[in-house]
């Protein structure tokens, strides 16, 4: 079973076609149902770890962004670049990972 939708990679920054039937994500009448419809690539180890640290932070009752950033730093999880988390780079990372 595929873990991401390979057809979505072609749609990143794509310009929609004006003609019907061109550049479809799926062939009309023949959709291939995937478990992960919105992923264009498999998640990296960093992304998987990020989720685990976020789950841990949320499970402690954190609901505010500044407390979440502080929790990631206290847990020892760093940005992909190795820097400590800030409100700014956390927001940027969430936008980047939101595909």
C-alpha atoms as a PDB file:
ATOM      1  CA  UNK A   1       0.000   0.000   0.000  1.00  0.00           C
ATOM      2  CA  UNK A   2       1.319   3.443  -0.920  1.00  0.00           C
ATOM      3  CA  UNK A   3       1.950   5.894   1.904  1.00  0.00           C
ATOM      4  CA  UNK A   4       1.492   9.027  -0.203  1.00  0.00           C
ATOM      5  CA  UNK A   5      -0.267  10.215  -3.344  1.00  0.00           C
ATOM      6  CA  UNK A   6       2.405  10.315  -6.057  1.00  0.00           C
ATOM      7  CA  UNK A   7       0.109  12.243  -8.378  1.00  0.00           C
ATOM      8  CA  UNK A   8       0.051  15.260  -6.041  1.00  0.00           C
ATOM      9  CA  UNK A   9       3.770  15.963  -6.529  1.00  0.00           C
ATOM     10  CA  UNK A  10       2.947  17.148 -10.051  1.00  0.00           C
ATOM     11  CA  UNK A  11       0.379  19.579  -8.682  1.00  0.00           C
ATOM     12  CA  UNK A  12       2.623  21.571  -6.413  1.00  0.00           C
ATOM     13  CA  UNK A  13       2.770  25.068  -7.905  1.00  0.00           C
ATOM     14  CA  UNK A  14       0.910  23.817 -10.995  1.00  0.00           C
ATOM     15  CA  UNK A  15      -1.206  26.041 -13.169  1.00  0.00           C
ATOM     16  CA  UNK A  16      -4.621  24.480 -13.805  1.00  0.00           C
ATOM     17  CA  UNK A  17      -5.348  23.595 -17.430  1.00  0.00           C
ATOM     18  CA  UNK A  18      -8.192  25.339 -19.212  1.00  0.00           C
ATOM     19  CA  UNK A  19      -9.189  22.209 -21.109  1.00  0.00           C
ATOM     20  CA  UNK A  20     -11.235  19.512 -19.387  1.00  0.00           C
ATOM     21  CA  UNK A  21      -9.470  16.245 -18.684  1.00  0.00           C
ATOM     22  CA  UNK A  22      -5.919  17.595 -18.807  1.00  0.00           C
ATOM     23  CA  UNK A  23      -3.732  17.525 -15.682  1.00  0.00           C
ATOM     24  CA  UNK A  24      -6.272  15.601 -13.629  1.00  0.00           C
ATOM     25  CA  UNK A  25      -5.075  14.217 -10.318  1.00  0.00           C
ATOM     26  CA  UNK A  26      -7.057  11.084 -11.138  1.00  0.00           C
ATOM     27  CA  UNK A  27      -8.532   9.665 -14.313  1.00  0.00           C
ATOM     28  CA  UNK A  28     -12.287  10.327 -14.295  1.00  0.00           C
ATOM     29  CA  UNK A  29     -14.155   7.099 -13.658  1.00  0.00           C
ATOM     30  CA  UNK A  30     -10.987   5.266 -12.572  1.00  0.00           C
ATOM     31  CA  UNK A  31      -9.990   6.792  -9.224  1.00  0.00           C
ATOM     32  CA  UNK A  32      -7.281   5.003  -7.299  1.00  0.00           C
ATOM     33  CA  UNK A  33      -8.237   5.326  -3.655  1.00  0.00           C
ATOM     34  CA  UNK A  34      -5.202   5.910  -1.459  1.00  0.00           C
ATOM     35  CA  UNK A  35      -4.947   5.893   2.309  1.00  0.00           C
ATOM     36  CA  UNK A  36      -2.964   9.167   2.298  1.00  0.00           C
ATOM     37  CA  UNK A  37      -4.766  11.256  -0.317  1.00  0.00           C
ATOM     38  CA  UNK A  38      -3.089  14.549   0.576  1.00  0.00           C
ATOM     39  CA  UNK A  39       0.564  13.520   0.839  1.00  0.00           C
ATOM     40  CA  UNK A  40       2.806  13.967  -2.162  1.00  0.00           C
ATOM     41  CA  UNK A  41       5.749  12.207  -0.487  1.00  0.00           C
ATOM     42  CA  UNK A  42       6.378   9.865   2.398  1.00  0.00           C
ATOM     43  CA  UNK A  43       7.045  11.709   5.694  1.00  0.00           C
ATOM     44  CA  UNK A  44      10.679  12.056   6.702  1.00  0.00           C
ATOM     45  CA  UNK A  45      12.063  10.835  10.028  1.00  0.00           C
ATOM     46  CA  UNK A  46      12.206  14.500  11.161  1.00  0.00           C
ATOM     47  CA  UNK A  47       8.501  14.978  10.336  1.00  0.00           C
ATOM     48  CA  UNK A  48       7.540  11.787  12.157  1.00  0.00           C
ATOM     49  CA  UNK A  49       9.586  12.822  15.216  1.00  0.00           C
ATOM     50  CA  UNK A  50       8.033  16.291  15.094  1.00  0.00           C
ATOM     51  CA  UNK A  51       4.562  14.744  15.326  1.00  0.00           C
ATOM     52  CA  UNK A  52       5.591  12.639  18.333  1.00  0.00           C
ATOM     53  CA  UNK A  53       6.953  15.674  20.196  1.00  0.00           C
ATOM     54  CA  UNK A  54       3.833  17.700  19.365  1.00  0.00           C
ATOM     55  CA  UNK A  55       1.588  14.886  20.597  1.00  0.00           C
ATOM     56  CA  UNK A  56       3.555  14.743  23.839  1.00  0.00           C
ATOM     57  CA  UNK A  57       3.258  18.513  24.319  1.00  0.00           C
ATOM     58  CA  UNK A  58      -0.482  18.524  23.624  1.00  0.00           C
ATOM     59  CA  UNK A  59      -1.028  15.554  25.933  1.00  0.00           C
ATOM     60  CA  UNK A  60       0.264  17.673  28.828  1.00  0.00           C
ATOM     61  CA  UNK A  61      -2.569  20.142  28.285  1.00  0.00           C
ATOM     62  CA  UNK A  62      -0.703  22.801  26.323  1.00  0.00           C
ATOM     63  CA  UNK A  63      -3.046  25.006  24.310  1.00  0.00           C
ATOM     64  CA  UNK A  64      -1.011  28.183  23.710  1.00  0.00           C
ATOM     65  CA  UNK A  65       1.633  28.639  21.015  1.00  0.00           C
ATOM     66  CA  UNK A  66       4.324  30.099  23.277  1.00  0.00           C
ATOM     67  CA  UNK A  67       3.943  27.180  25.711  1.00  0.00           C
ATOM     68  CA  UNK A  68       4.116  24.717  22.811  1.00  0.00           C
ATOM     69  CA  UNK A  69       7.355  26.225  21.522  1.00  0.00           C
ATOM     70  CA  UNK A  70       8.776  26.168  25.054  1.00  0.00           C
ATOM     71  CA  UNK A  71       7.761  22.522  25.444  1.00  0.00           C
ATOM     72  CA  UNK A  72       9.529  21.503  22.221  1.00  0.00           C
ATOM     73  CA  UNK A  73      12.704  23.195  23.451  1.00  0.00           C
ATOM     74  CA  UNK A  74      12.442  21.625  26.923  1.00  0.00           C
ATOM     75  CA  UNK A  75      11.920  18.193  25.355  1.00  0.00           C
ATOM     76  CA  UNK A  76      15.151  18.671  23.411  1.00  0.00           C
ATOM     77  CA  UNK A  77      13.532  18.621  19.959  1.00  0.00           C
ATOM     78  CA  UNK A  78      15.137  21.137  17.625  1.00  0.00           C
ATOM     79  CA  UNK A  79      14.355  22.612  14.231  1.00  0.00           C
ATOM     80  CA  UNK A  80      15.645  20.667  11.279  1.00  0.00           C
ATOM     81  CA  UNK A  81      18.524  23.167  11.189  1.00  0.00           C
ATOM     82  CA  UNK A  82      19.362  22.358  14.831  1.00  0.00           C
ATOM     83  CA  UNK A  83      18.233  25.706  16.238  1.00  0.00           C
ATOM     84  CA  UNK A  84      15.991  26.207  19.239  1.00  0.00           C
ATOM     85  CA  UNK A  85      12.359  26.837  18.430  1.00  0.00           C
ATOM     86  CA  UNK A  86      10.978  30.379  18.358  1.00  0.00           C
ATOM     87  CA  UNK A  87       7.437  31.550  17.610  1.00  0.00           C
ATOM     88  CA  UNK A  88       8.649  32.743  14.212  1.00  0.00           C
ATOM     89  CA  UNK A  89      10.462  29.612  13.047  1.00  0.00           C
ATOM     90  CA  UNK A  90       7.708  27.357  14.437  1.00  0.00           C
ATOM     91  CA  UNK A  91       5.076  29.247  12.418  1.00  0.00           C
ATOM     92  CA  UNK A  92       7.290  29.081   9.323  1.00  0.00           C
ATOM     93  CA  UNK A  93       7.806  25.339   9.785  1.00  0.00           C
ATOM     94  CA  UNK A  94       4.070  24.735  10.155  1.00  0.00           C
ATOM     95  CA  UNK A  95       3.470  26.583   6.875  1.00  0.00           C
ATOM     96  CA  UNK A  96       6.237  24.632   5.149  1.00  0.00           C
ATOM     97  CA  UNK A  97       5.042  21.261   6.412  1.00  0.00           C
ATOM     98  CA  UNK A  98       1.440  22.071   5.585  1.00  0.00           C
ATOM     99  CA  UNK A  99       2.413  21.438   1.963  1.00  0.00           C
END
